[in-house]
Structures are given as C-alpha cells and as structure tokens.
mmCIF file of C-alpha atoms in Angstrom:
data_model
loop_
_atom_site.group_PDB
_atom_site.id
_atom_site.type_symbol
_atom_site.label_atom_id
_atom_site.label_comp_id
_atom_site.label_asym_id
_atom_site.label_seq_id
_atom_site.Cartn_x
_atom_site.Cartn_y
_atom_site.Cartn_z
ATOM 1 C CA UNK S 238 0.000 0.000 0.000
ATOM 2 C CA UNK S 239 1.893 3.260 -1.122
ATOM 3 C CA UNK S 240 0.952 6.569 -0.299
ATOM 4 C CA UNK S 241 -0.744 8.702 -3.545
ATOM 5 C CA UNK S 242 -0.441 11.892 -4.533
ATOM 6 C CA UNK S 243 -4.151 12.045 -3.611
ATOM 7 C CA UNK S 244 -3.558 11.400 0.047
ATOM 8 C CA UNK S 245 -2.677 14.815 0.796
ATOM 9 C CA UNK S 246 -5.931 16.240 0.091
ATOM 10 C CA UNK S 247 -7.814 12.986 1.460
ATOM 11 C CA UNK S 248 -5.786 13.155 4.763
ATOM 12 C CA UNK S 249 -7.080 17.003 5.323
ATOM 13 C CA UNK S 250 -10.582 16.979 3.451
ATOM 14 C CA UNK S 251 -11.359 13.870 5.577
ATOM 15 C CA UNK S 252 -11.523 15.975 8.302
ATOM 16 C CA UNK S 253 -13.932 18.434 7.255
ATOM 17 C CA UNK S 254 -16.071 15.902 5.173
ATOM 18 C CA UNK S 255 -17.304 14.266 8.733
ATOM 19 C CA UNK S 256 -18.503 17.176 9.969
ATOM 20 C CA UNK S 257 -19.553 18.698 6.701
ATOM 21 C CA UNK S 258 -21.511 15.311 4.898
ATOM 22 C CA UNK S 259 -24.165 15.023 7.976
ATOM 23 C CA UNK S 260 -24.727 18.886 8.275
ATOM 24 C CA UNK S 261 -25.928 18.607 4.085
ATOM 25 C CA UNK S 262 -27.688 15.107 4.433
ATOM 26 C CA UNK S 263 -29.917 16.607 7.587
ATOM 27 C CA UNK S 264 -30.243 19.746 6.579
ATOM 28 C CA UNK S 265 -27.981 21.337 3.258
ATOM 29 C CA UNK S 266 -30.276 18.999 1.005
ATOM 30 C CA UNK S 267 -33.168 21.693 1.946
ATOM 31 C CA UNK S 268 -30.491 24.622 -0.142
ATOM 32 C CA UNK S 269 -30.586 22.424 -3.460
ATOM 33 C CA UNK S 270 -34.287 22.092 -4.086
ATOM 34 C CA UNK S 271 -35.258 18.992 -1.651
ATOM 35 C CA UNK S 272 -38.387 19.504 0.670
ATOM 36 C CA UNK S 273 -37.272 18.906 4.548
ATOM 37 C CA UNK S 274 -39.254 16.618 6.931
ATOM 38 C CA UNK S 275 -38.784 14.647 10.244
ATOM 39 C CA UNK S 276 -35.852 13.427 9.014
ATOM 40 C CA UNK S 277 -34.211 17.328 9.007
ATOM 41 C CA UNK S 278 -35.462 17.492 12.837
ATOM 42 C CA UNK S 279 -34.571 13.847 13.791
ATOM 43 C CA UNK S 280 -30.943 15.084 11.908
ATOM 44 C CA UNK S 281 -29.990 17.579 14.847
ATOM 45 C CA UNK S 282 -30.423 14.713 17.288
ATOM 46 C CA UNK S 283 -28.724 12.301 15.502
ATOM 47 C CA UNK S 284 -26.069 14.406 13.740
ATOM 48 C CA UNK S 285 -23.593 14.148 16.434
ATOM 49 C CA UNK S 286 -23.525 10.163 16.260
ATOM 50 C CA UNK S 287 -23.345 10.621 12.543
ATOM 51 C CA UNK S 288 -20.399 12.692 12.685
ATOM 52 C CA UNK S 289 -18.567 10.798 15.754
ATOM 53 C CA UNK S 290 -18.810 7.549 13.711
ATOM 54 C CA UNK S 291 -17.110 9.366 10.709
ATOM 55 C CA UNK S 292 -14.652 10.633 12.826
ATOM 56 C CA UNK S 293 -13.203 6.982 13.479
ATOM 57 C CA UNK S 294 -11.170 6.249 9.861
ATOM 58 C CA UNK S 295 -9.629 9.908 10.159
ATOM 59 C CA UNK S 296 -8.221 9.443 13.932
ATOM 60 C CA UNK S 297 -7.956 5.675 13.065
ATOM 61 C CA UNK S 298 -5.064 6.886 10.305
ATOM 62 C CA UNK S 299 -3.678 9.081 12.849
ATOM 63 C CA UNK S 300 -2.126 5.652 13.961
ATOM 64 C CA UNK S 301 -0.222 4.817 10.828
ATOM 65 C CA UNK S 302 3.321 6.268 11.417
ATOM 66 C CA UNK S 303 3.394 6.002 7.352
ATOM 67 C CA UNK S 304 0.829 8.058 7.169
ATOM 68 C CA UNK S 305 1.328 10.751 10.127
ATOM 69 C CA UNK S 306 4.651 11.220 8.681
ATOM 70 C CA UNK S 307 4.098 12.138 5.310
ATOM 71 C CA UNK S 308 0.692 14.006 6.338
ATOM 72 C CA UNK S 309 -0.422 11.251 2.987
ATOM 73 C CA UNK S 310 -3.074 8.618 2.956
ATOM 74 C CA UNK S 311 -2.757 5.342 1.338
ATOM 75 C CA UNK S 312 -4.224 4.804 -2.438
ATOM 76 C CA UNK S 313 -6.797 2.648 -1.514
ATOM 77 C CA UNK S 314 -7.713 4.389 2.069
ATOM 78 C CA UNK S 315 -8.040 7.505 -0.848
ATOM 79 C CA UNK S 316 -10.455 5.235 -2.999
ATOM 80 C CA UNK S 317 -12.226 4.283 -0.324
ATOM 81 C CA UNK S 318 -12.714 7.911 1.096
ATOM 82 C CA UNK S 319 -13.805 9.198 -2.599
ATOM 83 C CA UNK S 320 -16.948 6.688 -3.204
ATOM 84 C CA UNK S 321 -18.307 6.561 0.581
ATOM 85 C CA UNK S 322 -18.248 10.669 -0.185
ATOM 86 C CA UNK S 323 -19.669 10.383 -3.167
ATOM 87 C CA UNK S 324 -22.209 7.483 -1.937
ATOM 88 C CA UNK S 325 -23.008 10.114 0.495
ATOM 89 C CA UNK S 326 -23.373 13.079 -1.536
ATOM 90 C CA UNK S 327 -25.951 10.754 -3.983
ATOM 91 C CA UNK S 328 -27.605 9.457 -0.723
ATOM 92 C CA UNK S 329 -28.628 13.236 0.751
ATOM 93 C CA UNK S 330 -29.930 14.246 -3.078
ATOM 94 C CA UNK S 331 -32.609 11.222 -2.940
ATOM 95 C CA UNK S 332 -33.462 10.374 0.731
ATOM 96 C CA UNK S 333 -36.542 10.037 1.105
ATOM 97 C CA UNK S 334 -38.091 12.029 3.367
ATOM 98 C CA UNK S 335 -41.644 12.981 4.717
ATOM 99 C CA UNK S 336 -43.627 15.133 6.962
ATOM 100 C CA UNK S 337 -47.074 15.893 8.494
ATOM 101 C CA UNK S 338 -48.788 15.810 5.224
ATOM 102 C CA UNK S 339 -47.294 12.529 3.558
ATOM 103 C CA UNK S 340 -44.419 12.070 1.395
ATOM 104 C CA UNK S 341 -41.960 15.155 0.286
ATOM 105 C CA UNK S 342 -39.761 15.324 -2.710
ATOM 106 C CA UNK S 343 -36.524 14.875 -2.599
ATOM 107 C CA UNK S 344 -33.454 17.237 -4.564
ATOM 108 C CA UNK S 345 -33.197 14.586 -7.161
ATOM 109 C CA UNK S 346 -36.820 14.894 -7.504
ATOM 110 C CA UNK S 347 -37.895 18.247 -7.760
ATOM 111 C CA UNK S 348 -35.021 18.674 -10.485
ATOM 112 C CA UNK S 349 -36.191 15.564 -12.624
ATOM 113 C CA UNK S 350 -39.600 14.856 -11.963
ATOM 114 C CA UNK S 351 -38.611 10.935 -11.321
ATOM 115 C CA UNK S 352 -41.251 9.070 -8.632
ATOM 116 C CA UNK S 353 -40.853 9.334 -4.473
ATOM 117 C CA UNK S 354 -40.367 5.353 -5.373
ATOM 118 C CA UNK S 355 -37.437 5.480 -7.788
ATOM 119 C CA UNK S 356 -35.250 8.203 -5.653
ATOM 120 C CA UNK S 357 -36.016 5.554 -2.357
ATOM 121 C CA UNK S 358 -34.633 3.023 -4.764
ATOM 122 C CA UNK S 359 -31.414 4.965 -5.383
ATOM 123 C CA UNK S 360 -30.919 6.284 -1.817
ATOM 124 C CA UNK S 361 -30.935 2.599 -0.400
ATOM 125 C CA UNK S 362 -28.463 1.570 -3.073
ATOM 126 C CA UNK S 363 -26.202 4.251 -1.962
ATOM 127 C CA UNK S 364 -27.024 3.349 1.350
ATOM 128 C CA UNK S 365 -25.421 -0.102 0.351
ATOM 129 C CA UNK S 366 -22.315 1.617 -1.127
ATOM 130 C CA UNK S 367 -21.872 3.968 1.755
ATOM 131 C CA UNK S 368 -21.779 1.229 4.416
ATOM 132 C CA UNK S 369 -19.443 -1.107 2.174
ATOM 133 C CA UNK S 370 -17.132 2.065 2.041
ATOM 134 C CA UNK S 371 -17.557 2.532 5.456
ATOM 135 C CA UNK S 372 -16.579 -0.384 6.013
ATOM 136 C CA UNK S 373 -13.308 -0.765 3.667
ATOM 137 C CA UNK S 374 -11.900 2.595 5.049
ATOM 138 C CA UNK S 375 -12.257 0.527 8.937
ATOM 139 C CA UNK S 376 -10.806 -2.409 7.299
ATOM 140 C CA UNK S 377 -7.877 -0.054 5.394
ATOM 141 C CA UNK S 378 -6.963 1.591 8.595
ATOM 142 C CA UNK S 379 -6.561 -1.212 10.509
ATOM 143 C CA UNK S 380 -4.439 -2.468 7.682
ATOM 144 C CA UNK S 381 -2.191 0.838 7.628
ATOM 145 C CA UNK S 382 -1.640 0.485 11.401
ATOM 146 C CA UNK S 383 -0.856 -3.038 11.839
ATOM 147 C CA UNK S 384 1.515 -3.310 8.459
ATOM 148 C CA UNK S 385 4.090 -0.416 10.146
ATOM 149 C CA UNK S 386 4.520 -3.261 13.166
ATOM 150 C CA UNK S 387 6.330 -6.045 11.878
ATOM 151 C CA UNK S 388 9.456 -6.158 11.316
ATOM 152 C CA UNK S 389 10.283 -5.841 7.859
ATOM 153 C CA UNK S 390 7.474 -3.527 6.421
ATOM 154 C CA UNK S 391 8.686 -2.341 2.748
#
C-alpha cells in the first residue's frame, strides 16, 4: 500500500467531510431544491452520532506512522474515502423524506420529476455503497496500522 499523490488532500478533506456530509444530508439537502421533513429534525439529534462515527477512519489513520509522517493517505484508504463521499453526496440528493402531510420530494426529484419510489430506490443503493465504504476505510486503517509493526514492512 503506497501513499498517492491524492492522500494529501484525502488526509485534510477527511476531516472536514465528517462534519460537513451530515450537516448537508440533515439539513444542506433543503439549499438544493429537496423539501425537509422529520428526518431534518430527527438530523440535529442524531447528527452528532453521525459525525462521531465518521470521525473513526480519520483518527484511526492518525495511527499509521506512514501516514502521520508524510501528512499522505494510502491509495486505496483515498479510494475508499472518494466513493463513501460520493455514496453520500448521492444518498442526501434522494433520501426520502416525509412530513405531516405525507411524502416530500426529494433534490433529485424536484429537479427531474422521477417518482418518491425510484429516488427511495437509489438512496438505499447508496445506502449499500456507503456502508461497504464505510466499512473498507475501517478495514484499510486497521491495515495501515498493523503493516508499520512487523518487522520488515517495505
């Protein structure tokens, strides 16, 4: 696992992203077009947890000496980073989300016209994707820490 030329931006924008990615899925989706229900008011309770369990891969690579040193991330940790981002981005533009008075459109929506059941169909895919990328950048961190203690890391 090398570092990339993309780790330098990954290892900073990581750190903004956690805070940043919750704050538009709860409530930024409401400046691009998308109609904001329970799930905007449920978002300031939950938001916290959101963010605190994004915060693990970026202190996680705090741990890789690798890493800390060069102030890089690893290629695939960058990867990784990139689609759960995107996954998120995607996710917050067609959550499906509803209020007093039934169902509310979505960003994704109001810009194409496309059904309440289609954009539900797309934000649980990219609920798949997000959790899978979740998931690698976990698995790639505990990867970068563990390879920089044995004994002949190249």
């Amino acid at each position: 696992m090398r570092i990339a030329r993309s780790g330098r931006f990954v290892f900073v924008a990581q750190w903004v992203a956690a805070v940043l990615l919750p704050v538009f899925f709860f409530l930024g989706r409401g400046l691009v077009g998308a109609q904001l229900g329970w799930l905007s008011v449920l978002g300031v309770v939950y938001g916290l947890f959101v963010v605190a369990i994004l915060m693990v891969p970026p202190i996680m690579t705090l741990f890789d000496r690798t890493v800390r040193r060069g102030k890089a991330t690893r290629f695939a940790y960058d990867i990784a980073s990139f689609v759960l981002w995107g996954a998120f981005v995607l996710a917050a533009l067609t959550v499906p989300d509803s209020g007093d008075g039934g169902h509310l459109d979505s960003a994704v929506t109001t810009w194409t016209g496309m059904s309440y059941e289609t954009s539900e169909a797309i934000f649980t895919g990219a609920g798949f994707v997000i959790g899978l990328a979740y998931l690698t950048t976990i698995v790639l961190g505990i990867i970068g820490i563990t390879r920089w203690r044995r004994p002949f890391d190249a």
